[in-house]
C-alpha cells in the first residue's frame, strides 16, 4: 500500500494517524519518533539545496522575454541592472524574505519524495502560498495533494499598519516617500565641506553604533571602525565619511543626527569630513527618483508573466515570491531603492576624485548602487569591508558561481576587493565561489577588544558542577529573542535552583523582564567584554554574531536551534558549540557546557592585531 504523507506546518505535535508525519517547523524528538523533519533533511544536504536555490535565482535573471534577458530589461543606467536590487536577488532570508527558507526546504521535500511510493500528501497549514508551491512538488511527482487549513492565531498589528497593508503597492510607495521626506531634515548638512574636501580616502558607513561618550563630546568614534579613524589621522591621512542615518537611542531623530554631524565636522577641523546621504536631497533628485520608479513599474508589467512561468523542473516557487517581486518593482522597496541609488549618484559625483573608497560590506542591494555610482564618478579602488560575521545560511552573501563571470553587460556589481576579518570569513567566502583574487584579509576592527579577553580573564570555579551565571545574548530580531527566553523559561525546572540569569539585549531589541515571570533574570547594558569575564556559559539565538564574541573569549556557547529558520549561527559546525531545540536539550547542553565536559581547542576565527598592519597596508601603502 502506498504511503500517505501528512505534512504538519503548525506548532505543537501533529495528530496521530495511519500516515507518515512530516514536520515543516520542528525537529523530530521523543514525542514524535516516527516523524520526518524537513529542517533536518535540509541540513543533511545543505550544500546541494543551497546551490539549487541559487541556481534558480541565477536562471531568473538570465530568463529571456521579448528577446532580452530580464537583467537587460531592468537596466536602470548603462551597465547597471536594477535586478540586483530586487528582494529576490537580495535573498535576505533572515529578515526581509523569510519564505526563502520554505523555498529551500521544498527542494529537500522533493528530494525525500523521490522514489518513495507516496500516493497522497496532505498539508496542514494556514499559508496559502506554501500550499500552492507544495502542490507543484506533488504535481511533478504524480502525487495527490490536499490541504487542511490550520488556524494561525491572531497576529497583532496596529490599525495604521493594517490600513497601509490594504493599499496598492504603488500607493504604499508614495506614502513611504512622503513620510521619508518629512522625517529627514538633513538636507545640505556637511555638503559644502564634502565638496571642498582634501581627503583621499572615503568611507561609507552607518550613522549608528557610535560610541555614546564620544558622540556627546562631538567626537566621531564608531564601533564599526574602532581605532582605524584615529590611526589614519595620526598617519596624516585625511578622510571623508558618508553616513547612512539609522535611528537609535543615541540619535532618535534626524535633527539629532544633523547636530552630531555638524559637531563632527567642527571637531575634525578639515581632517575628517562628515555628511549623510540625505544631505543630497533636493527637488530635482526627487523628480529623478519618481521617474525611475515609474519606469521600473512599467517594465515590471511587461516582464512579470515570463517570470511566473520560470520553474525548477516541475517545482514552482513563484507563489512564495509574488509579493517580493511586486514590492521590488513598484512598491515601497522599489521607490526606496531608486531614491538611494539617486542619492549615491549625487553624493559621489559631487566628491573630488578619491583614490580609495571603503564601505561596510553586507551585500545589501543599495551597496550595488554605491558600487555603480562610485565607478561612474571615476573614483579609484573600492573595498567592501566585512565588519561582523559571514554566515553559511545568510543567503545575501552567496550567488550562483556563474554570476561572478564578467560579460560586460549588467554584471553583478562587485567591489575591487572584499576585506574579510579573519580565516572563518575567508573560508565561507571562498567556499561559496567568490573569486579568490578579490578577497583579502584584514584585522577584525569590531573585535579588537578580544585581544585582551580570553580564558585567562575568566576565573571559573571548576569545582562546582553548575556555575552561577548564564549570560543570555539577545538577538537583533525580537522574535528570536522571545523564542530564546521562552525556551529558557521552560528549561528552568530542569536546572539547579541557584543558577542566575544575566540578559544583555541587542541595542535595537529591548527586553522587558516582566514578560518572563518564571525567569529570575537581570537585564544589563554592560559592555560585552565585561560580561564575558564574569559568566560561565553564553546562551544565544542561532543568528546572533555575539556568539562568536563568547567563543573567542573562551566562554562555552549554547545556541537555540530554531527550526522555523535556517541555522544562521556563525558557529555552525564548530566543535564544542552545542545547539538545543527543546527545553530538555537546553538544560543538558547548559549543564555540559558549564561543567566544561567537552572543551575543545578553538579554531582561529578573527584576525586580531591592535596595531592594524593589514589595514595600514591597504589604505596607506606597503611602507606604512
Coordinates of C-alpha atoms in Angstrom, one line a residue:
X1 CA 0.0 0.0 0.0
X2 CA 1.4 3.4 -0.9
X3 CA 2.2 5.8 1.8
X4 CA 0.0 8.7 2.9
X5 CA 2.2 11.7 3.9
X6 CA 0.9 14.2 6.4
X7 CA 2.9 17.5 6.3
X8 CA 2.5 19.4 9.6
X9 CA 3.1 23.2 9.2
X10 CA 1.9 24.3 12.6
X11 CA 3.0 24.5 16.3
X12 CA 2.8 21.5 18.6
X13 CA 2.6 17.8 17.8
X14 CA 0.9 16.5 14.7
X15 CA -2.1 14.3 15.2
X16 CA -1.7 10.6 15.2
X17 CA -2.9 8.5 12.2
X18 CA -2.1 5.9 9.6
X19 CA 0.4 8.1 7.8
X20 CA 4.0 9.3 7.7
X21 CA 4.2 12.6 9.6
X22 CA 6.5 15.2 8.1
X23 CA 7.4 18.3 10.2
X24 CA 7.8 21.6 8.5
X25 CA 8.7 23.7 11.6
X26 CA 10.2 21.3 14.1
X27 CA 12.8 18.6 14.6
X28 CA 11.8 15.1 15.5
X29 CA 12.1 14.3 19.2
X30 CA 10.9 11.7 21.8
X31 CA 7.3 13.0 21.3
X32 CA 7.4 12.4 17.5
X33 CA 9.7 9.4 17.0
X34 CA 8.1 8.4 13.6
X35 CA 8.3 11.9 12.2
X36 CA 10.4 13.1 9.3
X37 CA 11.8 16.6 9.8
X38 CA 12.2 18.8 6.8
X39 CA 14.6 21.2 8.7
X40 CA 16.8 18.2 9.4
X41 CA 16.6 16.9 5.8
X42 CA 17.7 20.3 4.6
X43 CA 20.8 20.4 6.9
X44 CA 21.7 16.9 5.8
X45 CA 22.2 18.0 2.2
X46 CA 22.7 21.7 2.8
X47 CA 25.2 22.4 0.0
X48 CA 23.0 20.7 -2.6
X49 CA 19.8 22.5 -1.7
X50 CA 21.6 25.9 -1.3
X51 CA 23.1 25.5 -4.7
X52 CA 19.8 24.6 -6.2
X53 CA 18.2 27.7 -4.9
X54 CA 21.0 30.0 -6.0
X55 CA 20.8 28.4 -9.4
X56 CA 17.1 29.2 -9.6
X57 CA 17.8 32.9 -8.8
X58 CA 20.5 33.0 -11.5
X59 CA 18.1 31.5 -14.0
X60 CA 15.5 34.2 -13.3
X61 CA 18.0 37.0 -14.1
X62 CA 19.0 35.2 -17.3
X63 CA 15.5 34.3 -18.5
X64 CA 14.5 35.8 -21.8
X65 CA 11.4 37.5 -22.8
X66 CA 10.8 39.7 -25.8
X67 CA 14.3 38.8 -27.0
X68 CA 16.2 40.1 -24.0
X69 CA 17.3 38.8 -20.6
X70 CA 15.5 40.1 -17.6
X71 CA 18.8 41.6 -16.5
X72 CA 18.8 43.8 -19.6
X73 CA 15.1 44.8 -19.4
X74 CA 15.8 46.2 -15.9
X75 CA 18.8 48.3 -17.0
X76 CA 18.5 51.4 -14.8
X77 CA 21.7 53.1 -16.1
X78 CA 24.1 52.0 -18.8
X79 CA 25.7 48.8 -17.5
X80 CA 23.7 48.6 -14.2
X81 CA 20.7 46.4 -13.9
X82 CA 18.1 47.1 -11.2
X83 CA 17.6 43.3 -11.0
X84 CA 20.4 43.2 -8.4
X85 CA 18.4 45.5 -6.1
X86 CA 15.3 43.4 -6.0
X87 CA 14.3 41.4 -2.9
X88 CA 14.5 38.3 -5.0
X89 CA 18.2 38.9 -5.9
X90 CA 19.0 40.2 -2.5
X91 CA 17.9 36.9 -0.8
X92 CA 17.7 38.3 2.8
X93 CA 16.2 35.1 4.3
X94 CA 16.7 36.2 7.9
X95 CA 14.6 39.4 7.8
X96 CA 13.0 40.6 4.6
X97 CA 12.2 37.4 2.8
X98 CA 11.8 34.6 5.4
X99 CA 9.9 32.5 2.8
X100 CA 13.3 31.7 1.2
X101 CA 13.5 29.1 4.0
X102 CA 10.3 27.5 2.6
X103 CA 11.7 27.5 -0.9
X104 CA 15.0 25.8 0.0
X105 CA 13.1 23.2 2.2
X106 CA 10.8 22.4 -0.7
X107 CA 13.9 21.2 -2.5
X108 CA 14.6 18.9 0.5
X109 CA 11.0 17.6 0.5
X110 CA 11.1 17.0 -3.3
X111 CA 14.3 15.0 -2.9
X112 CA 12.9 13.0 0.0
X113 CA 9.7 12.1 -2.0
X114 CA 11.8 10.8 -5.0
X115 CA 11.5 7.1 -5.3
X116 CA 9.0 6.7 -2.4
X117 CA 5.7 5.0 -3.1
X118 CA 3.6 8.0 -2.0
X119 CA 0.1 8.2 -3.3
X120 CA -1.2 11.3 -1.5
X121 CA 0.2 14.2 0.5
X122 CA -1.9 16.3 2.9
X123 CA -0.6 19.7 4.1
X124 CA -1.9 21.1 7.4
X125 CA -1.1 24.8 7.1
X126 CA -2.6 28.3 7.2
X127 CA -0.3 29.5 4.5
X128 CA -1.8 29.6 1.0
X129 CA 1.5 30.4 -0.7
X130 CA 3.2 27.4 0.8
X131 CA 0.3 25.2 -0.3
X132 CA 0.5 26.4 -3.9
X133 CA 4.2 25.8 -4.0
X134 CA 4.0 22.4 -2.4
X135 CA 1.2 21.4 -4.8
X136 CA 3.7 21.9 -7.7
X137 CA 6.0 19.4 -5.9
X138 CA 3.2 16.8 -5.8
X139 CA 2.0 17.5 -9.3
X140 CA 5.5 17.0 -10.7
X141 CA 5.7 13.5 -9.0
X142 CA 2.1 12.5 -9.7
X143 CA 1.1 12.6 -6.0
X144 CA -2.4 13.6 -5.0
X145 CA -2.4 16.8 -2.9
X146 CA -4.8 18.2 -0.3
X147 CA -4.8 20.9 2.3
X148 CA -6.2 21.1 5.8
X149 CA -6.4 24.7 7.0
X150 CA -4.9 25.4 10.4
X151 CA -5.8 28.4 12.5
X152 CA -2.6 30.5 12.7
X153 CA -3.9 32.6 15.6
X154 CA -4.2 36.3 15.6
X155 CA -1.1 38.3 14.7
X156 CA -1.3 41.7 16.5
X157 CA -0.8 44.7 14.2
X158 CA -1.7 48.3 14.7
X159 CA -4.5 49.9 12.8
X160 CA -2.3 52.2 10.7
X161 CA -0.2 49.1 9.6
X162 CA -3.3 47.2 8.7
X163 CA -4.6 50.2 6.6
X164 CA -1.2 50.6 5.0
X165 CA -1.2 46.9 4.0
X166 CA -4.5 47.3 2.2
X167 CA -3.2 50.0 -0.1
X168 CA -2.0 49.1 -3.6
X169 CA 1.8 48.7 -3.8
X170 CA 2.1 52.0 -5.8
X171 CA 0.3 54.0 -3.1
X172 CA 2.4 52.3 -0.4
X173 CA 5.4 53.6 -2.2
X174 CA 4.2 57.1 -2.5
X175 CA 3.2 57.1 1.2
X176 CA 6.6 55.9 2.2
X177 CA 8.4 58.5 0.1
X178 CA 6.3 61.3 1.6
X179 CA 6.9 60.2 5.1
X180 CA 10.6 59.8 4.4
X181 CA 11.0 63.3 3.1
X182 CA 9.1 64.8 6.1
X183 CA 11.2 62.9 8.6
X184 CA 14.7 63.5 7.1
X185 CA 15.7 67.2 7.7
X186 CA 19.3 66.5 6.9
X187 CA 19.5 68.4 3.6
X188 CA 22.8 70.2 3.0
X189 CA 24.3 69.2 6.4
X190 CA 28.0 68.8 5.7
X191 CA 27.5 69.4 2.0
X192 CA 29.9 72.3 1.4
X193 CA 32.7 70.5 3.4
X194 CA 32.1 67.4 1.3
X195 CA 32.5 69.3 -2.0
X196 CA 35.7 71.1 -0.8
X197 CA 37.4 68.1 0.9
X198 CA 41.1 67.4 0.6
X199 CA 40.6 63.9 1.9
X200 CA 41.9 60.9 -0.1
X201 CA 40.1 58.0 1.5
X202 CA 36.3 57.9 1.6
X203 CA 34.3 55.7 3.9
X204 CA 30.6 54.8 3.6
X205 CA 29.1 53.7 6.8
X206 CA 26.1 53.9 9.1
X207 CA 25.4 56.8 11.4
X208 CA 24.6 54.2 14.0
X209 CA 26.6 52.2 16.6
X210 CA 28.5 55.3 17.7
X211 CA 30.4 55.4 20.9
X212 CA 28.0 57.4 23.1
X213 CA 30.6 59.2 25.2
X214 CA 32.5 60.4 22.2
X215 CA 29.3 61.5 20.3
X216 CA 28.2 63.6 23.3
X217 CA 31.6 65.3 23.2
X218 CA 31.2 66.0 19.4
X219 CA 33.9 63.5 18.6
X220 CA 33.5 60.8 15.9
X221 CA 34.1 57.2 17.2
X222 CA 32.3 54.2 15.7
X223 CA 32.2 50.7 16.9
X224 CA 32.2 49.6 13.3
X225 CA 35.6 51.1 12.7
X226 CA 37.2 51.1 16.2
X227 CA 40.7 52.7 16.2
X228 CA 41.0 52.9 12.4
X229 CA 39.9 56.6 12.0
X230 CA 42.4 57.8 14.7
X231 CA 45.1 55.6 13.2
X232 CA 44.7 57.2 9.8
X233 CA 44.5 60.7 11.3
X234 CA 47.8 60.1 13.1
X235 CA 49.4 58.9 9.9
X236 CA 48.3 62.2 8.2
X237 CA 45.6 60.6 6.1
X238 CA 42.5 62.9 5.7
X239 CA 39.2 61.1 5.3
X240 CA 35.7 61.6 4.2
X241 CA 32.7 59.9 5.8
X242 CA 29.4 59.4 4.0
X243 CA 26.8 58.2 6.6
X244 CA 23.5 56.5 6.3
X245 CA 21.4 57.6 9.2
X246 CA 19.7 55.0 11.3
X247 CA 17.5 56.0 14.2
X248 CA 18.6 54.6 17.6
X249 CA 18.5 55.6 21.3
X250 CA 21.5 57.9 20.9
X251 CA 20.2 59.7 17.7
X252 CA 16.5 59.1 17.8
X253 CA 15.7 61.8 15.3
X254 CA 17.2 63.3 12.1
X255 CA 17.5 66.6 14.0
X256 CA 19.9 64.9 16.5
X257 CA 21.8 63.4 13.6
X258 CA 22.2 66.7 11.9
X259 CA 23.6 68.3 15.1
X260 CA 26.1 65.5 15.6
X261 CA 27.3 65.7 12.0
X262 CA 28.0 69.4 12.4
X263 CA 29.9 68.7 15.7
X264 CA 32.0 66.0 13.9
X265 CA 32.9 68.5 11.2
X266 CA 33.9 71.2 13.7
X267 CA 36.0 68.7 15.7
X268 CA 37.5 67.2 12.6
X269 CA 39.0 70.6 11.5
X270 CA 39.1 69.6 7.9
X271 CA 40.9 66.3 8.5
X272 CA 37.7 64.4 8.8
X273 CA 34.7 65.4 6.7
X274 CA 31.3 64.1 7.6
X275 CA 27.9 64.2 5.8
X276 CA 24.9 62.0 5.2
X277 CA 23.2 60.6 2.1
X278 CA 20.2 62.7 3.0
X279 CA 22.2 65.9 2.6
X280 CA 21.9 65.5 -1.2
X281 CA 18.1 65.5 -1.3
X282 CA 16.6 68.2 -3.5
X283 CA 13.6 68.7 -5.8
X284 CA 15.4 67.5 -8.9
X285 CA 16.7 64.4 -7.2
X286 CA 13.2 63.5 -6.0
X287 CA 11.8 64.0 -9.6
X288 CA 14.5 61.7 -11.0
X289 CA 13.6 59.1 -8.3
X290 CA 9.9 59.2 -9.3
X291 CA 10.8 59.0 -13.0
X292 CA 13.0 55.9 -12.4
X293 CA 10.3 54.3 -10.2
X294 CA 7.6 54.8 -12.8
X295 CA 9.9 53.3 -15.5
X296 CA 10.5 50.3 -13.4
X297 CA 6.8 49.7 -12.7
X298 CA 6.2 49.8 -16.5
X299 CA 9.0 47.3 -17.2
X300 CA 7.5 45.1 -14.5
X301 CA 4.2 44.9 -16.2
X302 CA 5.8 43.7 -19.4
X303 CA 8.1 41.0 -18.0
X304 CA 6.1 39.6 -15.0
X305 CA 4.3 36.9 -16.9
X306 CA 7.5 35.5 -18.3
X307 CA 9.0 35.3 -14.8
X308 CA 5.9 33.5 -13.4
X309 CA 6.5 30.6 -15.8
X310 CA 10.1 30.0 -14.7
X311 CA 10.4 26.8 -12.7
X312 CA 13.0 24.4 -11.3
X313 CA 12.0 21.3 -13.1
X314 CA 8.3 20.9 -12.0
X315 CA 8.8 23.0 -8.8
X316 CA 7.0 26.3 -9.0
X317 CA 8.4 28.7 -6.4
X318 CA 6.7 31.8 -7.6
X319 CA 3.7 31.7 -5.2
X320 CA 6.2 32.3 -2.4
X321 CA 7.8 35.3 -4.2
X322 CA 4.9 37.1 -5.9
X323 CA 4.7 39.8 -3.2
X324 CA 8.5 40.3 -3.1
X325 CA 8.5 40.9 -6.8
X326 CA 5.6 43.4 -6.6
X327 CA 7.2 45.3 -3.8
X328 CA 10.6 45.4 -5.6
X329 CA 9.2 46.6 -8.9
X330 CA 6.5 49.1 -7.9
X331 CA 6.1 49.2 -4.2
X332 CA 7.9 50.7 -1.2
X333 CA 11.1 48.6 -1.8
X334 CA 11.3 49.9 -5.3
X335 CA 11.0 53.6 -4.5
X336 CA 13.4 53.3 -1.6
X337 CA 16.0 51.6 -3.7
X338 CA 15.8 54.1 -6.6
X339 CA 15.9 57.0 -4.1
X340 CA 19.1 55.7 -2.5
X341 CA 20.5 55.0 -6.0
X342 CA 20.0 58.6 -7.0
X343 CA 21.4 59.8 -3.6
X344 CA 24.6 57.8 -4.2
X345 CA 24.9 59.2 -7.7
X346 CA 24.6 62.8 -6.4
X347 CA 26.9 62.2 -3.4
X348 CA 29.7 60.6 -5.4
X349 CA 29.6 62.8 -8.4
X350 CA 30.0 65.9 -6.2
X351 CA 33.0 64.4 -4.4
X352 CA 36.6 65.3 -5.7
X353 CA 38.2 62.2 -7.2
X354 CA 39.1 59.6 -4.5
X355 CA 41.9 57.1 -4.9
X356 CA 40.4 54.8 -2.3
X357 CA 36.9 54.0 -1.0
X358 CA 35.8 51.6 1.7
X359 CA 32.2 50.6 2.7
X360 CA 30.6 48.2 5.1
X361 CA 30.0 45.0 3.2
X362 CA 26.7 43.3 3.9
X363 CA 25.5 42.7 0.3
X364 CA 22.6 45.0 0.9
X365 CA 21.2 45.9 -2.5
X366 CA 21.9 49.6 -2.0
X367 CA 25.6 48.6 -2.0
X368 CA 25.3 47.7 -5.6
X369 CA 24.0 51.3 -6.3
X370 CA 27.1 52.6 -4.4
X371 CA 29.5 50.4 -6.5
X372 CA 28.0 51.6 -9.8
X373 CA 27.9 55.3 -8.7
X374 CA 31.5 55.1 -7.4
X375 CA 32.8 53.8 -10.7
X376 CA 30.6 56.1 -12.9
X377 CA 32.0 59.1 -11.0
X378 CA 35.6 58.0 -11.9
X379 CA 36.9 57.2 -8.4
X380 CA 39.6 54.6 -7.7
X381 CA 39.9 51.3 -5.8
X382 CA 36.7 50.3 -3.8
X383 CA 36.9 47.8 -1.0
X384 CA 33.9 46.2 0.8
X385 CA 34.8 45.7 4.5
X386 CA 33.1 42.8 6.1
X387 CA 32.5 44.0 9.6
X388 CA 30.7 41.2 11.5
X389 CA 30.3 37.5 10.7
X390 CA 29.7 35.8 7.4
X391 CA 27.1 33.1 7.9
X392 CA 26.7 29.9 5.8
X393 CA 22.9 30.3 5.6
X394 CA 22.8 34.1 5.2
X395 CA 21.9 34.0 1.5
X396 CA 22.7 37.6 0.9
X397 CA 26.4 36.7 0.7
X398 CA 26.1 34.0 -1.9
X399 CA 25.4 33.8 -5.6
X400 CA 25.5 31.1 -8.2
X401 CA 29.1 30.9 -9.3
X402 CA 28.1 31.9 -12.8
X403 CA 27.0 35.3 -11.5
X404 CA 30.7 36.2 -10.8
X405 CA 31.6 35.9 -14.5
X406 CA 32.2 39.2 -16.2
X407 CA 30.3 39.6 -19.5
X408 CA 30.5 43.4 -19.5
X409 CA 26.7 43.8 -19.6
X410 CA 24.7 44.4 -16.4
X411 CA 27.1 42.2 -14.5
X412 CA 26.7 41.6 -10.7
X413 CA 28.3 44.7 -9.2
X414 CA 31.4 43.7 -7.2
X415 CA 33.9 45.8 -5.3
X416 CA 37.5 45.6 -6.4
X417 CA 38.1 43.5 -3.2
X418 CA 36.3 42.2 -0.2
X419 CA 38.3 42.7 3.0
X420 CA 37.3 39.8 5.3
X421 CA 38.0 40.0 9.0
X422 CA 39.6 36.6 9.6
X423 CA 40.1 33.0 8.5
X424 CA 36.5 32.0 9.2
X425 CA 35.0 34.6 6.8
X426 CA 37.7 33.8 4.2
X427 CA 36.7 30.2 4.3
X428 CA 33.0 30.9 3.9
X429 CA 33.6 33.4 1.2
X430 CA 35.8 31.1 -0.9
X431 CA 33.7 28.0 -0.4
X432 CA 30.8 30.0 -1.8
X433 CA 32.7 30.5 -5.1
X434 CA 33.8 34.1 -4.6
X435 CA 36.8 34.9 -6.8
X436 CA 39.8 34.4 -4.6
X437 CA 41.8 37.2 -6.3
X438 CA 39.2 39.6 -4.9
X439 CA 39.5 38.5 -1.3
X440 CA 42.0 40.0 1.2
X441 CA 42.3 39.5 4.9
X442 CA 42.4 42.4 7.4
X443 CA 42.0 42.9 11.2
X444 CA 38.6 42.5 12.7
X445 CA 38.0 46.1 13.8
X446 CA 34.9 45.4 15.8
X447 CA 36.6 42.6 17.7
X448 CA 39.9 44.1 18.6
X449 CA 38.9 44.1 22.3
X450 CA 39.2 40.3 22.1
X451 CA 42.9 40.6 22.1
X452 CA 42.6 41.2 25.9
X453 CA 39.8 38.8 26.6
X454 CA 40.3 35.1 27.0
X455 CA 40.3 32.2 29.3
X456 CA 42.9 33.8 31.5
X457 CA 40.5 36.7 32.2
X458 CA 37.7 34.3 33.4
X459 CA 38.4 32.9 36.8
X460 CA 36.0 30.0 36.6
X461 CA 35.4 27.8 39.7
X462 CA 35.8 24.3 38.1
X463 CA 34.9 22.5 41.3
X464 CA 31.1 23.1 41.1
X465 CA 29.0 21.1 38.6
X466 CA 26.9 24.1 37.7
X467 CA 28.2 27.7 37.8
X468 CA 26.3 30.6 39.0
X469 CA 25.7 32.7 35.8
X470 CA 24.3 32.1 32.4
X471 CA 24.7 35.1 30.0
X472 CA 21.8 35.4 27.6
X473 CA 22.8 37.3 24.5
X474 CA 19.7 38.8 22.8
X475 CA 19.1 38.9 19.0
X476 CA 18.6 41.7 16.5
X477 CA 15.2 40.1 15.7
X478 CA 12.8 40.4 18.6
X479 CA 11.1 37.1 17.7
X480 CA 14.4 35.2 18.1
X481 CA 15.0 36.7 21.5
X482 CA 11.5 35.8 22.6
X483 CA 12.0 32.2 21.5
X484 CA 15.3 32.1 23.4
X485 CA 13.7 33.3 26.7
X486 CA 10.6 31.2 26.4
X487 CA 12.8 28.1 25.9
X488 CA 14.9 29.1 28.9
X489 CA 11.8 29.5 31.0
X490 CA 10.7 26.0 30.1
X491 CA 14.1 24.6 30.9
X492 CA 14.4 26.3 34.4
X493 CA 12.8 23.4 36.3
X494 CA 15.5 21.1 35.0
X495 CA 18.3 23.4 36.1
X496 CA 19.8 24.0 39.6
X497 CA 17.9 26.4 41.8
X498 CA 20.9 28.6 42.4
X499 CA 21.6 29.4 38.8
X500 CA 21.4 33.1 37.8
X501 CA 20.5 34.6 34.5
X502 CA 22.1 37.8 33.1
X503 CA 20.5 39.1 29.9
X504 CA 22.1 41.5 27.5
X505 CA 19.6 42.7 24.9
X506 CA 20.6 43.7 21.4
X507 CA 20.6 47.5 21.2
X508 CA 17.7 47.6 18.8
X509 CA 15.6 45.0 20.6
X510 CA 14.9 45.8 24.3
X511 CA 13.7 43.2 26.7
X512 CA 11.1 43.6 29.5
X513 CA 11.9 41.2 32.3
X514 CA 8.3 41.3 33.5
X515 CA 7.2 39.4 30.4
X516 CA 9.1 36.3 31.7
X517 CA 8.0 35.8 35.3
X518 CA 9.5 32.4 35.6
X519 CA 13.0 33.7 34.9
X520 CA 14.9 35.2 37.7
X521 CA 16.9 37.4 35.5
X522 CA 18.7 40.7 35.4
X523 CA 18.7 42.8 32.3
X524 CA 22.0 44.7 31.7
X525 CA 23.6 47.0 29.2
X526 CA 27.1 46.5 30.4
X527 CA 29.9 46.1 27.8
X528 CA 30.1 42.6 26.4
X529 CA 33.8 42.4 27.3
X530 CA 32.9 42.9 31.0
X531 CA 30.1 40.4 30.9
X532 CA 32.1 37.7 29.2
X533 CA 34.7 37.8 32.0
X534 CA 32.1 37.1 34.7
X535 CA 29.9 34.4 33.0
X536 CA 30.2 30.7 32.8
X537 CA 28.2 29.9 29.7
X538 CA 26.6 32.0 26.9
X539 CA 23.1 31.2 25.6
X540 CA 22.4 32.7 22.2
X541 CA 20.0 32.6 19.4
X542 CA 21.1 30.7 16.3
X543 CA 21.5 34.0 14.4
X544 CA 23.4 36.5 16.6
X545 CA 27.1 37.3 15.9
X546 CA 27.6 37.8 19.6
X547 CA 28.0 34.0 19.9
X548 CA 31.4 34.5 18.3
X549 CA 32.5 37.0 20.9
X550 CA 31.8 34.4 23.6
X551 CA 33.5 31.6 21.6
X552 CA 36.7 33.7 21.0
X553 CA 36.7 34.7 24.7
X554 CA 36.8 31.1 25.7
X555 CA 33.2 31.0 27.1
X556 CA 31.2 27.9 26.3
X557 CA 28.4 28.6 23.9
X558 CA 24.9 27.0 23.7
X559 CA 22.6 28.2 20.9
X560 CA 18.9 27.8 20.4
X561 CA 18.3 25.8 17.2
X562 CA 15.1 27.4 15.8
X563 CA 13.5 25.0 13.3
X564 CA 11.4 27.8 11.8
X565 CA 14.5 29.3 10.2
X566 CA 17.8 28.1 8.9
X567 CA 20.7 27.6 11.3
X568 CA 22.2 31.1 11.0
X569 CA 24.7 30.6 13.7
X570 CA 28.2 31.9 13.0
X571 CA 29.4 28.8 14.9
X572 CA 27.5 26.3 12.7
X573 CA 29.6 23.0 12.7
X574 CA 32.2 24.3 15.2
X575 CA 33.3 21.6 17.6
X576 CA 32.3 22.2 21.2
X577 CA 29.4 24.5 20.4
X578 CA 26.1 23.0 21.4
X579 CA 22.7 23.5 19.9
X580 CA 19.3 22.8 21.6
X581 CA 15.8 22.7 20.2
X582 CA 13.8 21.6 23.2
X583 CA 13.9 22.5 26.9
X584 CA 15.4 19.2 27.9
X585 CA 18.2 19.6 25.3
X586 CA 18.8 23.1 26.5
X587 CA 19.1 22.0 30.2
X588 CA 21.5 19.2 29.2
X589 CA 23.6 21.5 27.0
X590 CA 23.9 24.2 29.6
X591 CA 25.0 21.6 32.2
X592 CA 27.7 20.0 30.0
X593 CA 28.9 23.4 28.8
X594 CA 29.2 24.8 32.4
X595 CA 31.0 21.7 33.7
X596 CA 33.5 22.0 30.8
X597 CA 32.9 18.3 29.9
X598 CA 33.5 18.8 26.2
X599 CA 36.0 21.6 25.9
X600 CA 37.9 21.5 22.6
X601 CA 40.7 23.6 21.1
X602 CA 39.3 26.7 19.5
X603 CA 39.7 27.3 15.8
X604 CA 41.0 30.8 14.8
X605 CA 38.0 33.0 13.8
X606 CA 39.1 36.6 13.6
X607 CA 42.4 38.3 12.6
X608 CA 43.3 40.3 15.7
X609 CA 46.2 42.8 15.9
X610 CA 45.7 46.2 17.6
X611 CA 48.5 47.7 15.5
X612 CA 46.3 47.2 12.3
X613 CA 49.2 46.3 10.0
X614 CA 46.9 44.9 7.3
X615 CA 44.6 47.9 7.3
X616 CA 47.6 50.2 7.2
X617 CA 49.0 48.5 4.2
X618 CA 45.6 48.5 2.4
X619 CA 44.9 52.3 3.0
X620 CA 48.4 53.8 3.5
X621 CA 50.5 51.7 1.2
X622 CA 53.1 48.9 1.7
X623 CA 55.6 51.1 3.6
X624 CA 53.0 52.2 6.3

